[in-house]
Amino acid sequence: MARPGGIFVPLILAFSVFLFAQESLLVVINEFGQGKGGNGEWVELLVVGTGPCSTVDLRNWVLRDYQGDAFGGVYVKFATIEVWRAVPAGTLIVIYNAGDTGNLPGSLSKLS
């Protein structure tokens, strides 16, 4: 996942374009970092939903790096499991570079 320049700037731009194309913003990129030398990259997503008591179904959502080939690149996909079915507004989701999982708690190393 580590490439010169990192993947998260193009990834964030592609995700932002997708979000702004929607009628209502359900999830926004709250914060991101590239780490040193392409390792330690991360992105923090904030679930905003349609209001303070709303939920968002994130099952099968994809966060993709469209750098280079529009159909290739690196991506993460939210699993089709119950935990992603009704994510409450206000939830923060942090996604880390898979190449740097040695420092992560076990629950943060996968999206399932």
Short mmCIF file of N, CA and C in Angstrom, two decimals:
data_model
loop_
_atom_site.label_atom_id
_atom_site.label_comp_id
_atom_site.label_asym_id
_atom_site.label_seq_id
_atom_site.Cartn_x
_atom_site.Cartn_y
_atom_site.Cartn_z
N MET A 1 0.81 -1.18 0.00
CA MET A 1 0.00 0.00 0.00
C MET A 1 0.86 1.25 0.00
N ALA A 2 2.10 1.13 0.38
CA ALA A 2 2.98 2.29 0.41
C ALA A 2 3.50 2.58 -0.99
N ARG A 3 3.23 3.78 -1.44
CA ARG A 3 3.72 4.23 -2.74
C ARG A 3 4.24 5.64 -2.57
N PRO A 4 5.15 6.07 -3.45
CA PRO A 4 5.63 7.44 -3.35
C PRO A 4 4.47 8.41 -3.36
N GLY A 5 4.46 9.31 -2.41
CA GLY A 5 3.41 10.30 -2.34
C GLY A 5 2.17 9.82 -1.59
N GLY A 6 2.13 8.56 -1.27
CA GLY A 6 0.98 8.04 -0.53
C GLY A 6 -0.25 7.89 -1.39
N ILE A 7 -1.23 7.22 -0.84
CA ILE A 7 -2.47 7.00 -1.59
C ILE A 7 -3.61 7.86 -1.09
N PHE A 8 -3.47 8.45 0.07
CA PHE A 8 -4.65 9.05 0.67
C PHE A 8 -5.08 10.37 0.07
N VAL A 9 -4.20 11.16 -0.50
CA VAL A 9 -4.66 12.41 -1.13
C VAL A 9 -5.57 12.10 -2.31
N PRO A 10 -5.15 11.25 -3.28
CA PRO A 10 -6.08 10.92 -4.36
C PRO A 10 -7.31 10.18 -3.85
N LEU A 11 -7.12 9.34 -2.85
CA LEU A 11 -8.23 8.58 -2.27
C LEU A 11 -9.25 9.53 -1.67
N ILE A 12 -8.77 10.50 -0.94
CA ILE A 12 -9.67 11.46 -0.30
C ILE A 12 -10.39 12.30 -1.34
N LEU A 13 -9.68 12.73 -2.36
CA LEU A 13 -10.32 13.52 -3.41
C LEU A 13 -11.41 12.71 -4.11
N ALA A 14 -11.13 11.46 -4.42
CA ALA A 14 -12.13 10.62 -5.09
C ALA A 14 -13.33 10.40 -4.18
N PHE A 15 -13.10 10.15 -2.90
CA PHE A 15 -14.19 9.92 -1.96
C PHE A 15 -15.01 11.19 -1.78
N SER A 16 -14.33 12.35 -1.72
CA SER A 16 -15.02 13.63 -1.55
C SER A 16 -15.93 13.93 -2.73
N VAL A 17 -15.46 13.66 -3.94
CA VAL A 17 -16.28 13.87 -5.13
C VAL A 17 -17.54 13.01 -5.04
N PHE A 18 -17.37 11.76 -4.63
CA PHE A 18 -18.53 10.88 -4.47
C PHE A 18 -19.49 11.44 -3.44
N LEU A 19 -18.98 11.90 -2.31
CA LEU A 19 -19.84 12.40 -1.25
C LEU A 19 -20.61 13.64 -1.68
N PHE A 20 -19.94 14.56 -2.36
CA PHE A 20 -20.61 15.79 -2.75
C PHE A 20 -21.60 15.58 -3.88
N ALA A 21 -21.53 14.45 -4.56
CA ALA A 21 -22.49 14.13 -5.61
C ALA A 21 -23.82 13.65 -5.03
N GLN A 22 -23.83 13.32 -3.76
CA GLN A 22 -25.03 12.83 -3.11
C GLN A 22 -25.95 13.99 -2.73
N GLU A 23 -27.24 13.71 -2.57
CA GLU A 23 -28.18 14.73 -2.13
C GLU A 23 -27.85 15.21 -0.73
N SER A 24 -27.46 14.30 0.12
CA SER A 24 -27.17 14.62 1.51
C SER A 24 -25.86 13.94 1.89
N LEU A 25 -25.00 14.65 2.57
CA LEU A 25 -23.74 14.06 3.01
C LEU A 25 -24.01 13.11 4.17
N LEU A 26 -23.69 11.84 3.98
CA LEU A 26 -23.91 10.85 5.02
C LEU A 26 -22.64 10.57 5.81
N VAL A 27 -21.50 10.65 5.12
CA VAL A 27 -20.19 10.41 5.72
C VAL A 27 -19.23 11.44 5.15
N VAL A 28 -18.38 12.02 6.00
CA VAL A 28 -17.39 12.98 5.53
C VAL A 28 -16.01 12.55 5.99
N ILE A 29 -15.01 12.97 5.25
CA ILE A 29 -13.62 12.75 5.67
C ILE A 29 -13.31 13.83 6.68
N ASN A 30 -13.06 13.41 7.91
CA ASN A 30 -12.87 14.34 9.01
C ASN A 30 -11.40 14.73 9.16
N GLU A 31 -10.50 13.77 8.95
CA GLU A 31 -9.07 14.01 9.13
C GLU A 31 -8.31 12.91 8.41
N PHE A 32 -7.07 13.20 8.01
CA PHE A 32 -6.23 12.17 7.40
C PHE A 32 -4.77 12.49 7.63
N GLY A 33 -3.91 11.49 7.47
CA GLY A 33 -2.48 11.67 7.60
C GLY A 33 -1.75 10.66 6.73
N GLN A 34 -0.55 11.03 6.27
CA GLN A 34 0.20 10.16 5.38
C GLN A 34 1.30 9.39 6.07
N GLY A 35 1.65 9.72 7.27
CA GLY A 35 2.71 9.00 7.95
C GLY A 35 4.06 9.24 7.29
N LYS A 36 5.07 8.49 7.72
CA LYS A 36 6.42 8.64 7.18
C LYS A 36 6.65 7.63 6.07
N GLY A 37 7.08 8.06 4.92
CA GLY A 37 7.45 7.17 3.83
C GLY A 37 6.32 6.28 3.32
N GLY A 38 5.10 6.73 3.44
CA GLY A 38 3.98 5.94 2.95
C GLY A 38 3.44 4.93 3.94
N ASN A 39 4.13 4.74 5.06
CA ASN A 39 3.62 3.85 6.10
C ASN A 39 2.91 4.69 7.15
N GLY A 40 1.93 4.12 7.77
CA GLY A 40 1.20 4.84 8.80
C GLY A 40 0.10 5.73 8.25
N GLU A 41 -0.25 5.56 6.98
CA GLU A 41 -1.33 6.35 6.40
C GLU A 41 -2.64 6.01 7.09
N TRP A 42 -3.50 7.00 7.25
CA TRP A 42 -4.79 6.76 7.88
C TRP A 42 -5.78 7.81 7.42
N VAL A 43 -7.04 7.48 7.54
CA VAL A 43 -8.12 8.42 7.24
C VAL A 43 -9.20 8.22 8.30
N GLU A 44 -9.77 9.33 8.76
CA GLU A 44 -10.83 9.28 9.76
C GLU A 44 -12.13 9.73 9.10
N LEU A 45 -13.13 8.87 9.13
CA LEU A 45 -14.44 9.18 8.56
C LEU A 45 -15.40 9.53 9.69
N LEU A 46 -16.23 10.54 9.47
CA LEU A 46 -17.25 10.93 10.43
C LEU A 46 -18.62 10.66 9.82
N VAL A 47 -19.41 9.85 10.49
CA VAL A 47 -20.77 9.56 10.04
C VAL A 47 -21.66 10.71 10.50
N VAL A 48 -22.25 11.43 9.55
CA VAL A 48 -23.12 12.55 9.90
C VAL A 48 -24.59 12.20 9.72
N GLY A 49 -24.89 11.26 8.85
CA GLY A 49 -26.27 10.83 8.65
C GLY A 49 -27.16 11.97 8.19
N THR A 50 -28.44 11.85 8.48
CA THR A 50 -29.41 12.89 8.10
C THR A 50 -29.86 13.70 9.29
N GLY A 51 -29.31 13.41 10.46
CA GLY A 51 -29.66 14.13 11.67
C GLY A 51 -29.01 13.48 12.87
N PRO A 52 -29.16 14.10 14.06
CA PRO A 52 -28.46 13.61 15.24
C PRO A 52 -28.83 12.20 15.69
N CYS A 53 -30.01 11.73 15.42
CA CYS A 53 -30.42 10.38 15.85
C CYS A 53 -30.48 9.40 14.69
N SER A 54 -29.93 9.78 13.54
CA SER A 54 -30.01 8.93 12.35
C SER A 54 -28.88 7.90 12.33
N THR A 55 -29.01 6.93 11.44
CA THR A 55 -27.97 5.93 11.22
C THR A 55 -27.70 5.83 9.72
N VAL A 56 -26.54 5.27 9.38
CA VAL A 56 -26.15 5.07 7.98
C VAL A 56 -25.75 3.61 7.79
N ASP A 57 -26.25 3.00 6.74
CA ASP A 57 -25.89 1.62 6.39
C ASP A 57 -24.62 1.68 5.54
N LEU A 58 -23.49 1.26 6.11
CA LEU A 58 -22.20 1.32 5.42
C LEU A 58 -21.82 0.00 4.76
N ARG A 59 -22.67 -1.01 4.85
CA ARG A 59 -22.35 -2.31 4.25
C ARG A 59 -22.10 -2.14 2.75
N ASN A 60 -21.00 -2.70 2.30
CA ASN A 60 -20.56 -2.66 0.90
C ASN A 60 -20.08 -1.29 0.43
N TRP A 61 -19.96 -0.31 1.29
CA TRP A 61 -19.38 0.96 0.87
C TRP A 61 -17.90 0.71 0.57
N VAL A 62 -17.38 1.42 -0.41
CA VAL A 62 -15.98 1.26 -0.82
C VAL A 62 -15.28 2.61 -0.76
N LEU A 63 -14.10 2.62 -0.17
CA LEU A 63 -13.22 3.78 -0.16
C LEU A 63 -12.06 3.40 -1.06
N ARG A 64 -11.92 4.08 -2.19
CA ARG A 64 -11.00 3.64 -3.24
C ARG A 64 -9.99 4.72 -3.60
N ASP A 65 -8.79 4.28 -3.95
CA ASP A 65 -7.73 5.13 -4.47
C ASP A 65 -7.79 5.05 -5.99
N TYR A 66 -8.21 6.12 -6.63
CA TYR A 66 -8.32 6.12 -8.09
C TYR A 66 -7.06 6.64 -8.76
N GLN A 67 -5.96 6.64 -8.08
CA GLN A 67 -4.70 7.10 -8.66
C GLN A 67 -4.31 6.18 -9.80
N GLY A 68 -4.12 6.73 -10.98
CA GLY A 68 -3.76 5.91 -12.13
C GLY A 68 -4.98 5.34 -12.80
N ASP A 69 -5.16 4.04 -12.75
CA ASP A 69 -6.26 3.35 -13.39
C ASP A 69 -7.56 3.57 -12.62
N ALA A 70 -8.57 4.07 -13.29
CA ALA A 70 -9.85 4.36 -12.64
C ALA A 70 -10.53 3.11 -12.09
N PHE A 71 -10.19 1.95 -12.62
CA PHE A 71 -10.82 0.71 -12.16
C PHE A 71 -9.87 -0.14 -11.33
N GLY A 72 -8.64 0.32 -11.15
CA GLY A 72 -7.67 -0.42 -10.34
C GLY A 72 -7.43 0.32 -9.05
N GLY A 73 -6.23 0.25 -8.58
CA GLY A 73 -5.87 0.97 -7.37
C GLY A 73 -6.20 0.21 -6.10
N VAL A 74 -5.95 0.88 -5.00
CA VAL A 74 -6.13 0.31 -3.68
C VAL A 74 -7.50 0.71 -3.15
N TYR A 75 -8.15 -0.20 -2.44
CA TYR A 75 -9.44 0.15 -1.85
C TYR A 75 -9.68 -0.65 -0.58
N VAL A 76 -10.59 -0.15 0.22
CA VAL A 76 -11.10 -0.89 1.36
C VAL A 76 -12.61 -0.94 1.21
N LYS A 77 -13.20 -2.05 1.62
CA LYS A 77 -14.64 -2.24 1.49
C LYS A 77 -15.21 -2.65 2.85
N PHE A 78 -16.28 -1.99 3.24
CA PHE A 78 -16.95 -2.34 4.48
C PHE A 78 -17.67 -3.67 4.28
N ALA A 79 -17.45 -4.59 5.19
CA ALA A 79 -18.03 -5.94 5.08
C ALA A 79 -19.55 -5.89 5.22
N THR A 80 -20.19 -6.91 4.69
CA THR A 80 -21.65 -7.04 4.81
C THR A 80 -21.96 -7.79 6.10
N ILE A 81 -21.76 -7.09 7.20
CA ILE A 81 -22.02 -7.67 8.52
C ILE A 81 -22.86 -6.68 9.33
N GLU A 82 -23.45 -7.18 10.38
CA GLU A 82 -24.42 -6.40 11.17
C GLU A 82 -23.84 -5.10 11.74
N VAL A 83 -22.59 -5.10 12.14
CA VAL A 83 -22.01 -3.91 12.78
C VAL A 83 -22.06 -2.68 11.87
N TRP A 84 -22.03 -2.87 10.55
CA TRP A 84 -22.06 -1.74 9.60
C TRP A 84 -23.48 -1.41 9.12
N ARG A 85 -24.50 -2.15 9.57
CA ARG A 85 -25.87 -1.95 9.08
C ARG A 85 -26.47 -0.62 9.52
N ALA A 86 -26.23 -0.20 10.73
CA ALA A 86 -26.85 1.02 11.25
C ALA A 86 -25.84 1.77 12.12
N VAL A 87 -24.89 2.44 11.47
CA VAL A 87 -23.85 3.18 12.18
C VAL A 87 -24.43 4.53 12.60
N PRO A 88 -24.45 4.84 13.89
CA PRO A 88 -25.06 6.08 14.36
C PRO A 88 -24.31 7.33 13.92
N ALA A 89 -25.07 8.40 13.68
CA ALA A 89 -24.46 9.70 13.40
C ALA A 89 -23.56 10.07 14.57
N GLY A 90 -22.40 10.65 14.26
CA GLY A 90 -21.42 11.00 15.28
C GLY A 90 -20.31 9.98 15.43
N THR A 91 -20.45 8.83 14.80
CA THR A 91 -19.43 7.78 14.87
C THR A 91 -18.20 8.18 14.07
N LEU A 92 -17.02 7.97 14.66
CA LEU A 92 -15.75 8.17 13.96
C LEU A 92 -15.19 6.80 13.59
N ILE A 93 -14.78 6.65 12.34
CA ILE A 93 -14.19 5.40 11.85
C ILE A 93 -12.80 5.73 11.36
N VAL A 94 -11.78 5.06 11.90
CA VAL A 94 -10.40 5.29 11.50
C VAL A 94 -9.92 4.09 10.70
N ILE A 95 -9.40 4.35 9.50
CA ILE A 95 -8.88 3.29 8.63
C ILE A 95 -7.38 3.52 8.48
N TYR A 96 -6.60 2.49 8.81
CA TYR A 96 -5.14 2.56 8.77
C TYR A 96 -4.58 1.85 7.55
N ASN A 97 -3.36 2.20 7.19
CA ASN A 97 -2.60 1.52 6.14
C ASN A 97 -2.40 0.06 6.55
N ALA A 98 -2.83 -0.86 5.71
CA ALA A 98 -2.70 -2.29 6.02
C ALA A 98 -1.25 -2.73 6.15
N GLY A 99 -0.32 -1.98 5.57
CA GLY A 99 1.09 -2.32 5.67
C GLY A 99 1.70 -1.91 6.99
N ASP A 100 0.92 -1.27 7.86
CA ASP A 100 1.44 -0.78 9.12
C ASP A 100 0.58 -1.25 10.29
N THR A 101 0.07 -2.48 10.22
CA THR A 101 -0.83 -2.98 11.25
C THR A 101 -0.13 -3.45 12.51
N GLY A 102 1.19 -3.50 12.52
CA GLY A 102 1.91 -3.98 13.69
C GLY A 102 1.65 -3.17 14.94
N ASN A 103 1.30 -1.89 14.79
CA ASN A 103 1.07 -1.03 15.94
C ASN A 103 -0.41 -0.84 16.26
N LEU A 104 -1.28 -1.58 15.58
CA LEU A 104 -2.71 -1.39 15.76
C LEU A 104 -3.30 -2.39 16.75
N PRO A 105 -4.30 -1.95 17.50
CA PRO A 105 -5.07 -2.93 18.26
C PRO A 105 -5.76 -3.86 17.26
N GLY A 106 -5.97 -5.11 17.61
CA GLY A 106 -6.56 -6.08 16.69
C GLY A 106 -7.86 -5.64 16.07
N SER A 107 -8.69 -4.91 16.82
CA SER A 107 -10.00 -4.52 16.31
C SER A 107 -9.92 -3.44 15.25
N LEU A 108 -8.77 -2.77 15.11
CA LEU A 108 -8.66 -1.70 14.12
C LEU A 108 -7.94 -2.13 12.85
N SER A 109 -7.51 -3.37 12.77
CA SER A 109 -6.72 -3.78 11.62
C SER A 109 -7.57 -4.25 10.45
N LYS A 110 -8.88 -4.38 10.62
CA LYS A 110 -9.77 -4.83 9.54
C LYS A 110 -11.07 -4.06 9.61
N LEU A 111 -11.81 -4.07 8.52
CA LEU A 111 -13.10 -3.40 8.48
C LEU A 111 -14.23 -4.39 8.68
N SER A 112 -14.03 -5.37 9.48
CA SER A 112 -15.11 -6.32 9.77
C SER A 112 -15.02 -6.79 11.20
#
